[in-house]
Short mmCIF file of C-alpha atoms and ligand atoms in Angstrom, two decimals:
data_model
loop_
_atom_site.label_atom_id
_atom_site.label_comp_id
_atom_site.label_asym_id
_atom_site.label_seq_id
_atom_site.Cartn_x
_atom_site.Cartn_y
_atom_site.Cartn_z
CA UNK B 1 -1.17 -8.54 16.22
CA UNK B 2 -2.39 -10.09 13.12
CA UNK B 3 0.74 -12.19 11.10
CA UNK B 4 1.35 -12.89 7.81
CA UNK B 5 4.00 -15.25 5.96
CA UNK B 6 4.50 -14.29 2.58
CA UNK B 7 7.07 -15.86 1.28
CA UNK B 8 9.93 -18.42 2.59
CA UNK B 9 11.06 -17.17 5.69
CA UNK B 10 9.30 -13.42 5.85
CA UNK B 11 6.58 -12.89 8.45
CA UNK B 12 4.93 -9.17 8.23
CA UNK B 13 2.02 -7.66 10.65
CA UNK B 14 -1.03 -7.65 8.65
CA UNK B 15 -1.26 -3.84 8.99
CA UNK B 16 2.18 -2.00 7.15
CA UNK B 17 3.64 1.38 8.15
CA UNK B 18 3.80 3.29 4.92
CA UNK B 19 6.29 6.28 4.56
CA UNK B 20 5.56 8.30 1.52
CA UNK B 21 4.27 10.30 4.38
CA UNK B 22 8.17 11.25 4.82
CA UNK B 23 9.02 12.66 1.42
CA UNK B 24 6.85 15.65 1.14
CA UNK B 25 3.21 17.15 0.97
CA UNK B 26 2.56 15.62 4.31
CA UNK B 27 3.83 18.33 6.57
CA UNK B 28 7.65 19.08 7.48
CA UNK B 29 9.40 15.69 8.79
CA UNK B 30 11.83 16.19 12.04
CA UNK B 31 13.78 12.74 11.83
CA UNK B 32 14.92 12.36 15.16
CA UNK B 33 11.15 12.53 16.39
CA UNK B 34 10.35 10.29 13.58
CA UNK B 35 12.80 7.58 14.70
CA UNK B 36 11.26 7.66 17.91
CA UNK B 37 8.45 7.18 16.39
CA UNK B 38 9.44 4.58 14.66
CA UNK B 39 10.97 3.04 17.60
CA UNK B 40 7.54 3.03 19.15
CA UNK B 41 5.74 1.56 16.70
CA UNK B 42 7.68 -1.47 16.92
CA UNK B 43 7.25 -1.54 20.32
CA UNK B 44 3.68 -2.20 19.55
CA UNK B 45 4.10 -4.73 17.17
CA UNK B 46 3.69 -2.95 14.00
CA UNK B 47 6.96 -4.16 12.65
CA UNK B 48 6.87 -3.91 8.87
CA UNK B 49 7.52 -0.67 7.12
CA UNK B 50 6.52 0.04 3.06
CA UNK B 51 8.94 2.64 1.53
CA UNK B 52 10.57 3.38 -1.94
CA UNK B 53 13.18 5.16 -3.31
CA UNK B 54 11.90 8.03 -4.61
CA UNK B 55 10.39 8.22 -0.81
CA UNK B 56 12.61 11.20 -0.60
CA UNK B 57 14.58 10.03 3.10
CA UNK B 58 12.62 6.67 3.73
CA UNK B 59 14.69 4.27 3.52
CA UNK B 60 17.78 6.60 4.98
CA UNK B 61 15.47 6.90 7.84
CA UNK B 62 15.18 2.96 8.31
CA UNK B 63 18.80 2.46 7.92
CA UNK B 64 19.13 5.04 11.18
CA UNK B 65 16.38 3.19 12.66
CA UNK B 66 18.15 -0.63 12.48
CA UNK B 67 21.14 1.19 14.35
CA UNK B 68 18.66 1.44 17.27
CA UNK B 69 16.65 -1.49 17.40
CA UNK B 70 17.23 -4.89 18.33
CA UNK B 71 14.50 -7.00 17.82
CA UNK B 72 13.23 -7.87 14.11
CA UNK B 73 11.49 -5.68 11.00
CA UNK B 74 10.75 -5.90 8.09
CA UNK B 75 11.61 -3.05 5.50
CA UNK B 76 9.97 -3.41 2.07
CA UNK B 77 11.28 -1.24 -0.71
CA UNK B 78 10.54 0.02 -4.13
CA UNK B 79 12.48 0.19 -7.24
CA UNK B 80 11.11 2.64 -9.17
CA UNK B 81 13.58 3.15 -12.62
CA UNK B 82 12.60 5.86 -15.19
CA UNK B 83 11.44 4.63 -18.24
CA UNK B 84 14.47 3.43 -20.19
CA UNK B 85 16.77 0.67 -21.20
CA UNK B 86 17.89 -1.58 -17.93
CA UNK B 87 20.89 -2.71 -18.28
CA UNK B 88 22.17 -5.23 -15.54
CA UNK B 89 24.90 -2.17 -13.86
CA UNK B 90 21.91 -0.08 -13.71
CA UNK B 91 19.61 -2.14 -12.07
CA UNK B 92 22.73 -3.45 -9.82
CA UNK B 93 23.66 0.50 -8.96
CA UNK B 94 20.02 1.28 -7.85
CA UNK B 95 19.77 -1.76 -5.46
CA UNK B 96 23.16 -1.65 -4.00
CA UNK B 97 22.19 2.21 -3.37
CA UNK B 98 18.93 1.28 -1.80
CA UNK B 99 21.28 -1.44 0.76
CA UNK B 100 23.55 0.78 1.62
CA UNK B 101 21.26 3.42 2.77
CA UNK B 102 18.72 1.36 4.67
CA UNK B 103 22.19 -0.68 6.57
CA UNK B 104 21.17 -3.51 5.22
CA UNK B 105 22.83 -6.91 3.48
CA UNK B 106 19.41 -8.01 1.87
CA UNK B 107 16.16 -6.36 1.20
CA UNK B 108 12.90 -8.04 2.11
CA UNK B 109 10.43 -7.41 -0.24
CA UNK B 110 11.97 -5.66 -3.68
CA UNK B 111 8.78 -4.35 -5.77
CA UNK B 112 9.30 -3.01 -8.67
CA UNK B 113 7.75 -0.23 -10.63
CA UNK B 114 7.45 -0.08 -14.37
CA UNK B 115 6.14 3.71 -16.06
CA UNK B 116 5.64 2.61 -19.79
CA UNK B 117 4.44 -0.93 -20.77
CA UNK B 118 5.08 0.00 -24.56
CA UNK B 119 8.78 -0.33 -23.41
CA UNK B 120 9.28 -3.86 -22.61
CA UNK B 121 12.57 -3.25 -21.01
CA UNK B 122 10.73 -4.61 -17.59
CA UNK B 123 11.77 -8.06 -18.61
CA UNK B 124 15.24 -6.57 -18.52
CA UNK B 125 15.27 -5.23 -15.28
CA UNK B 126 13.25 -8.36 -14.00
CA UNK B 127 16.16 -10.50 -15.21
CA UNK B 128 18.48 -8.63 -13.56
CA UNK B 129 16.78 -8.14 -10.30
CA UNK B 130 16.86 -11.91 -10.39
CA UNK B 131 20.12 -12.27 -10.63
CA UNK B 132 20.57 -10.04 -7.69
CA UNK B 133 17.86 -12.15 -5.72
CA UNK B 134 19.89 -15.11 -6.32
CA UNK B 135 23.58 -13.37 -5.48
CA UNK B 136 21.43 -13.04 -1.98
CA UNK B 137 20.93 -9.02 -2.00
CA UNK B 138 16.89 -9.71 -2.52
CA UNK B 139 15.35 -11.98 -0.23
CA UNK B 140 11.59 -11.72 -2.28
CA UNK B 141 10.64 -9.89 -5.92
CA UNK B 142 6.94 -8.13 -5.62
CA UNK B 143 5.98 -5.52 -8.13
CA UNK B 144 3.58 -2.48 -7.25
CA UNK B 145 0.54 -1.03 -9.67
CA UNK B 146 1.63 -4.07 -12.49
CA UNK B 147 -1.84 -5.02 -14.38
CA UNK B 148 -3.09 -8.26 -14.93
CA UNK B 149 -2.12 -8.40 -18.54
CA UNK B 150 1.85 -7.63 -17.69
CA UNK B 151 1.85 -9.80 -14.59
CA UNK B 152 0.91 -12.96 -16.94
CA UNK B 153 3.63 -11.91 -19.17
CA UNK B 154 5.71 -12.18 -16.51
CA UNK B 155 4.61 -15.21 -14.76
CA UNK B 156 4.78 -16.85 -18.34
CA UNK B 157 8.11 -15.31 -18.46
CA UNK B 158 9.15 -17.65 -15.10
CA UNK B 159 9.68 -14.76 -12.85
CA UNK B 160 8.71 -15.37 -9.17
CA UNK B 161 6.96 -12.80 -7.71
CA UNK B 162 5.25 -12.78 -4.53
CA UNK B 163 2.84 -9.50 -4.53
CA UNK B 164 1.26 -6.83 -6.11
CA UNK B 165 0.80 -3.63 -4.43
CA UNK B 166 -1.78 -1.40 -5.33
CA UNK B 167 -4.63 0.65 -4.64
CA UNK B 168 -7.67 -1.51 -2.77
CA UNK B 169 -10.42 0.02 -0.93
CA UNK B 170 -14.07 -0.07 -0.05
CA UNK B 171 -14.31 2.43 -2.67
CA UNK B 172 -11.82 1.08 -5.35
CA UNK B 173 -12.51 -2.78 -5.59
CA UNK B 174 -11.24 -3.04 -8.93
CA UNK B 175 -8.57 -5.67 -8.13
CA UNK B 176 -11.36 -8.60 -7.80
CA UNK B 177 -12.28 -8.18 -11.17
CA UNK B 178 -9.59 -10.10 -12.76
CA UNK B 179 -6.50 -9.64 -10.30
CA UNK B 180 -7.57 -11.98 -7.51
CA UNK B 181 -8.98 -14.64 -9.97
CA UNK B 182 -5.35 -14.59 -11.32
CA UNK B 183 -3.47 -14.38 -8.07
CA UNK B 184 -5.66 -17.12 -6.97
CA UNK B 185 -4.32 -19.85 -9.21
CA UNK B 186 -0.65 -18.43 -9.08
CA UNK B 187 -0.13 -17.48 -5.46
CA UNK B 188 0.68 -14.33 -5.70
CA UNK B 189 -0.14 -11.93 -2.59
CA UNK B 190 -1.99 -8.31 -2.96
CA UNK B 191 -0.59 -5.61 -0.37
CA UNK B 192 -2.91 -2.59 0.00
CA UNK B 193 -2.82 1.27 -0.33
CA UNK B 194 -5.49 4.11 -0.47
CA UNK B 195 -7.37 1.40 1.96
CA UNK B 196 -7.81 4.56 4.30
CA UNK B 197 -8.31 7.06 1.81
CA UNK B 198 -5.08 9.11 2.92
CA UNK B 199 -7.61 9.66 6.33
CA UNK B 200 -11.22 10.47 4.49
CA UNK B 201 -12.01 6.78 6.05
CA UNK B 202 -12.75 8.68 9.43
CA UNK B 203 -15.48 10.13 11.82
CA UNK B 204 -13.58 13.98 10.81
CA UNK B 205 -15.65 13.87 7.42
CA UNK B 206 -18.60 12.27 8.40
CA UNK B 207 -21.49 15.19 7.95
CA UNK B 208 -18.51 17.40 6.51
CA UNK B 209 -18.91 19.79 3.95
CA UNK B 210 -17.41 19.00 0.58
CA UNK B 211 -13.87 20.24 1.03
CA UNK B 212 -12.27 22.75 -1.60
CA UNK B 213 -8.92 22.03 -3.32
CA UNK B 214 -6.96 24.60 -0.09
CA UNK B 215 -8.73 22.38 2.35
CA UNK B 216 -6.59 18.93 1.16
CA UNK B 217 -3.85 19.54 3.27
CA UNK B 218 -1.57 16.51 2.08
CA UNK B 219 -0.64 14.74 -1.06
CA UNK B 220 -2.75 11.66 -0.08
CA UNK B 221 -5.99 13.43 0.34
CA UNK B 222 -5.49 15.27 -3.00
CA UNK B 223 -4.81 12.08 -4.26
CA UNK B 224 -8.06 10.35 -2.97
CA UNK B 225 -10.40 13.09 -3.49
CA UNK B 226 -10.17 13.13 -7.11
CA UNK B 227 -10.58 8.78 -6.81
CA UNK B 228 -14.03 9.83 -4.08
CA UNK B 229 -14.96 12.38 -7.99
CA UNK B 230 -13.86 9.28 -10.35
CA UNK B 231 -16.19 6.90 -7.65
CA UNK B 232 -19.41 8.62 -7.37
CA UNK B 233 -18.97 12.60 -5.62
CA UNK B 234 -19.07 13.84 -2.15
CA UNK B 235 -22.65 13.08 -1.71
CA UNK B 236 -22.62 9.30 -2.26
CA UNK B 237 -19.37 8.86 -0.09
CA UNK B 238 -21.19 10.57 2.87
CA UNK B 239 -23.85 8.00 2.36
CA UNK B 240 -21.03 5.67 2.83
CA UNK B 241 -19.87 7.25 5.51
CA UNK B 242 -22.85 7.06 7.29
CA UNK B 243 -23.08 3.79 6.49
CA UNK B 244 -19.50 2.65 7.86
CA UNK B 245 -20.68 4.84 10.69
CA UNK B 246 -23.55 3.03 11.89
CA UNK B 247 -21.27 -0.29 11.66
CA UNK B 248 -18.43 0.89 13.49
CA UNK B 249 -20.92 1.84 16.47
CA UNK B 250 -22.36 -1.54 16.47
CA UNK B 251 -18.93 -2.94 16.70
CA UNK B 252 -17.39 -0.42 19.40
CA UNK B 253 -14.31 0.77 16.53
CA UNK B 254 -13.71 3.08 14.33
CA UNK B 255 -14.81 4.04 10.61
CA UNK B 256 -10.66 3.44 9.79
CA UNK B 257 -10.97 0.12 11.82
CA UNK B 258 -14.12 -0.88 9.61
CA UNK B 259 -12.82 0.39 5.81
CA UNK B 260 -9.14 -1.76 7.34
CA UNK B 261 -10.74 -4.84 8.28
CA UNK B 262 -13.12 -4.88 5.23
CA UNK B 263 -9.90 -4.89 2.91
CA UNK B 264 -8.14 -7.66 5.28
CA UNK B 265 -10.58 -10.01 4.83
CA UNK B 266 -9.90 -9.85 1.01
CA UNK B 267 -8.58 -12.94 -0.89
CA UNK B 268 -5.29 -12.88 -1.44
CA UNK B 269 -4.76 -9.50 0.65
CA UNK B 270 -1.44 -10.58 3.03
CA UNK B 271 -2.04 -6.86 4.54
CA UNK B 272 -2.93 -3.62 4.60
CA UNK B 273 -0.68 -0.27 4.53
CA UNK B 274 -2.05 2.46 6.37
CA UNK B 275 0.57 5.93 5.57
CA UNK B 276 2.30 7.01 8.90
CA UNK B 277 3.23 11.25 9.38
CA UNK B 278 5.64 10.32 11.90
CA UNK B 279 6.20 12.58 14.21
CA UNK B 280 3.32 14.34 13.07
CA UNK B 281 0.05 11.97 13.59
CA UNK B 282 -0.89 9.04 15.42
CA UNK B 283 -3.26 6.33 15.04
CA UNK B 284 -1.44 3.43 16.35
CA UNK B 285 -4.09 2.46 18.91
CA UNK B 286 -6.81 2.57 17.27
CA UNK B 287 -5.31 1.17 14.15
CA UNK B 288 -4.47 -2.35 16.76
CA UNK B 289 -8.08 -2.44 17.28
CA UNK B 290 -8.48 -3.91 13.45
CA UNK B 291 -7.19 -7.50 14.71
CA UNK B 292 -10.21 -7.79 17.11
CA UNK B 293 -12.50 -7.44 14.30
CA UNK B 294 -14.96 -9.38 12.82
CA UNK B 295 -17.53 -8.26 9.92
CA UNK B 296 -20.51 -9.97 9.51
CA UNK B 297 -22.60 -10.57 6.65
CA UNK B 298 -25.03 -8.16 7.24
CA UNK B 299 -21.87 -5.34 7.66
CA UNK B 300 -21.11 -6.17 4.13
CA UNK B 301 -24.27 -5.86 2.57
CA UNK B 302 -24.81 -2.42 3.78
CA UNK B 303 -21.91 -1.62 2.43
CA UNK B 304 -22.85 -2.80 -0.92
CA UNK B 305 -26.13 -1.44 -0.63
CA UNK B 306 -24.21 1.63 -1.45
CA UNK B 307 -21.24 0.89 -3.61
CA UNK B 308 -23.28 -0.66 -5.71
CA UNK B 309 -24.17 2.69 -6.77
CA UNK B 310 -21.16 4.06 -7.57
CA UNK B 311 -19.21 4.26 -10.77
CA UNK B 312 -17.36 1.08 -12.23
CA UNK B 313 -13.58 2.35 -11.72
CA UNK B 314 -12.90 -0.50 -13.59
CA UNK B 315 -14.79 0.54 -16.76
CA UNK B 316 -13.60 4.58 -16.15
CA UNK B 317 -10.18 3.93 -15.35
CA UNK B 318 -8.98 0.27 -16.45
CA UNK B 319 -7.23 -2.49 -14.40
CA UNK B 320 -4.84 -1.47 -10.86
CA UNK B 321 -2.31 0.70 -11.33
CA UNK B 322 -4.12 2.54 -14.91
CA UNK B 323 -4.00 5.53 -12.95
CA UNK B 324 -0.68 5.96 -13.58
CA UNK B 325 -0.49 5.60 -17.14
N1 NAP C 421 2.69 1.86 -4.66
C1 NAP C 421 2.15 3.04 -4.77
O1 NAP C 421 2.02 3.59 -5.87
C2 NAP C 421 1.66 3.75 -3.54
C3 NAP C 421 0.84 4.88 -3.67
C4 NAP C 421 0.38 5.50 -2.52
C5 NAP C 421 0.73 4.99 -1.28
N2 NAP C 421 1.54 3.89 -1.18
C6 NAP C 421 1.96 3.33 0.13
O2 NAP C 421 0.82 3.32 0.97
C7 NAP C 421 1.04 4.13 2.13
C8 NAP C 421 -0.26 4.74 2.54
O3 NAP C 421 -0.47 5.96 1.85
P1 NAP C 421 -1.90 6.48 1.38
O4 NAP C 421 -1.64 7.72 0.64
O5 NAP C 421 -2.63 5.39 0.72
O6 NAP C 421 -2.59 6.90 2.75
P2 NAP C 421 -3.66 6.15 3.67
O7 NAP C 421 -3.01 5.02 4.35
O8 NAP C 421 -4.92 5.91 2.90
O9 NAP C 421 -3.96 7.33 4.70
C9 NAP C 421 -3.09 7.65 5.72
C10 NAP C 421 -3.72 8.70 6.62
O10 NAP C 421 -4.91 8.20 7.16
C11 NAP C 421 -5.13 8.77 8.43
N3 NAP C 421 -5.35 7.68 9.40
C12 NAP C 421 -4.58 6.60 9.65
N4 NAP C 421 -5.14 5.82 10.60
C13 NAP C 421 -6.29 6.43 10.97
C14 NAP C 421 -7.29 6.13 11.92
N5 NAP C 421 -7.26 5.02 12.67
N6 NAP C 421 -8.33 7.01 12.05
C15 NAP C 421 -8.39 8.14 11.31
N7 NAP C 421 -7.46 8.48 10.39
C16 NAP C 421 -6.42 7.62 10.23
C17 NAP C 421 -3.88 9.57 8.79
O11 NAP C 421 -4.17 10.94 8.54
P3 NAP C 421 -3.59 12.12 9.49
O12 NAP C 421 -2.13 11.90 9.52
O13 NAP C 421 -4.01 13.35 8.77
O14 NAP C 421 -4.26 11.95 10.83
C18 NAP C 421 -2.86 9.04 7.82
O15 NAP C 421 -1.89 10.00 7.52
C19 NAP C 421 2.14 5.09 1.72
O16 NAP C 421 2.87 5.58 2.81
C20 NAP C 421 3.00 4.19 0.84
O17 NAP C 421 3.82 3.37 1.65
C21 NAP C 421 2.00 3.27 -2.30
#
């Protein structure tokens, strides 16, 4: 497995389990099945889960799961306030409620949300969720879908934070336009979602019709088809397809393996989350297959031969995490 170390003393696997498959529009859940699931997933080395909570039973679910394994994970969770004044009890009520149900002392990775940037109250909740970091209930502050503009507020604000999470694929590369710069100079990490597409990354669209709104079976494919509209349509992403198809032949893998790898190889990218429907769907095998990779040059310039004639996401929709606002 491919390693990480992203901050003092946390080591993640490169590619992240992430559970908003568990709270809904992903087919029904069955938790015992998806403990086991869980259970086996470590076994294979993919040790480090993403969750949040507003992930309906996520991080319940990983508190059940540290009852019943041994060796070590990581559990990375969200804070995700609605927009309003953050005072120091309610940021300290959220967090202690996000310990006690994943059974644990300190939380990983804490990245934190923020709906309204005309409400600076952000700073508040930073400054409290600092606090809590030092009291030793936080081991590491990230954020998740923060722009460029707020993260320099915040990094001129003294605030260490060791990530970003947000959207980054082969079809939405707008973090290199002035994230990664940034990051660059500051150290801060990028951690990945969307990489896969919530599945359109794979042989089962390849030469597929264009699929109607009843087709999109889960929240994440809803999600990404509209991005796939936003990008360039159905018919330039099966030219992509194609393309990624004709490079995941030459390299014995799959079209997930090559749109994964592509995004690993990123600067600043410490790893990739790929969503799990646990007890549902499985990709764990091939998904391994990602740290025996290697792109070459040629790979990436028939990729660009066709995302260079796509739509600037950047110009339509503005910096990461725009989408939301
Ligand atoms: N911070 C945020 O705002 C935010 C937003 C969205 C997501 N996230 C995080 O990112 C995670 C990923 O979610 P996502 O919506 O972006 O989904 P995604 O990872 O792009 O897609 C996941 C789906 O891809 C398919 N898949 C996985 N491996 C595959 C393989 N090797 N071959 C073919 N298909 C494969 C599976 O579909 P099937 O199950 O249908 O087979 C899986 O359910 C979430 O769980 C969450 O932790 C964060």
């Amino acid at each position: 497995m491919e390693k990480a170390i992203i901050g003092k003393d946390l080591e993640i696997c490169r590619i992240l389990n992430g559970m908003w498959q568990v709270a809904g529009g992903h087919g029904q859940i069955n938790s015992k099945l998806a403990i086991q699931d869980m259970q086996r997933y470590q076994e294979s080395g993919f040790t480090t889960w993403d969750l949040a909570d507003i992930y309906g039973p996520a991080e319940s679910l990983i508190g059940d799961f540290s009852k019943k394994v041994e060796q070590n994970f990581q559990a990375f969770t969200k804070f995700v306030p609605n927009p309003g004044p953050m005072s120091n009890s309610i940021v300290t009520y959220y967090i202690d409620e996000s310990l006690k149900k994943m059974n644990v002392d300190c939380i990983d990775l804490l990245q934190f949300h923020w709906w309204d940037y005309q409400d600076s109250s952000y700073l508040d909740a930073l400054k409290h969720l600092s606090k809590l970091q030092n009291e030793g209930k936080i081991k590491h502050l990230g954020l998740t879908n923060f722009d460029t503009e707020r993260i320099k507020i915040i990094v001129e604000n003294n605030f260490k934070i060791i990530s970003n999470q947000v959207q980054y694929s082969i079809l939405d590369q707008r973090p290199e336009k002035i994230m990664t710069p940034f990051f660059m100079k500051h150290g801060i990490k990028i951690i990945t979602y969307g990489t896969l597409l919530g599945g359109f990354f794979s042989e089962k669209y390849l030469n597929a019709d264009e699929p109607t709104r009843g087709d999109l079976t889960t929240s994440s494919l809803q999600k990404y088809k509209n991005m796939i509209d936003m990008w360039g349509g159905w018919q330039l992403f099966q030219e992509l397809l194609e393309i990624l198809n004709i490079i995941s032949k030459k390299h014995n893998c799959s079209i997930a393996n090559i749109a994964t790898r592509f995004i690993l190889d990123k600067s600043q990218v410490a790893g990739v989350i790929i969503g799990t429907r646990l007890g549902i769907s499985d990709h764990r095998e091939d998904n391994s297959k990602v740290f025996d990779l290697k792109l070459d040059q040629n790979d990436l310039s028939l990729i660009s031969t066709i995302t260079s004639k796509s739509n600037d996401l950047f110009d339509t929709i503005g910096d990461c995490g725009d989408e939301y606002r």
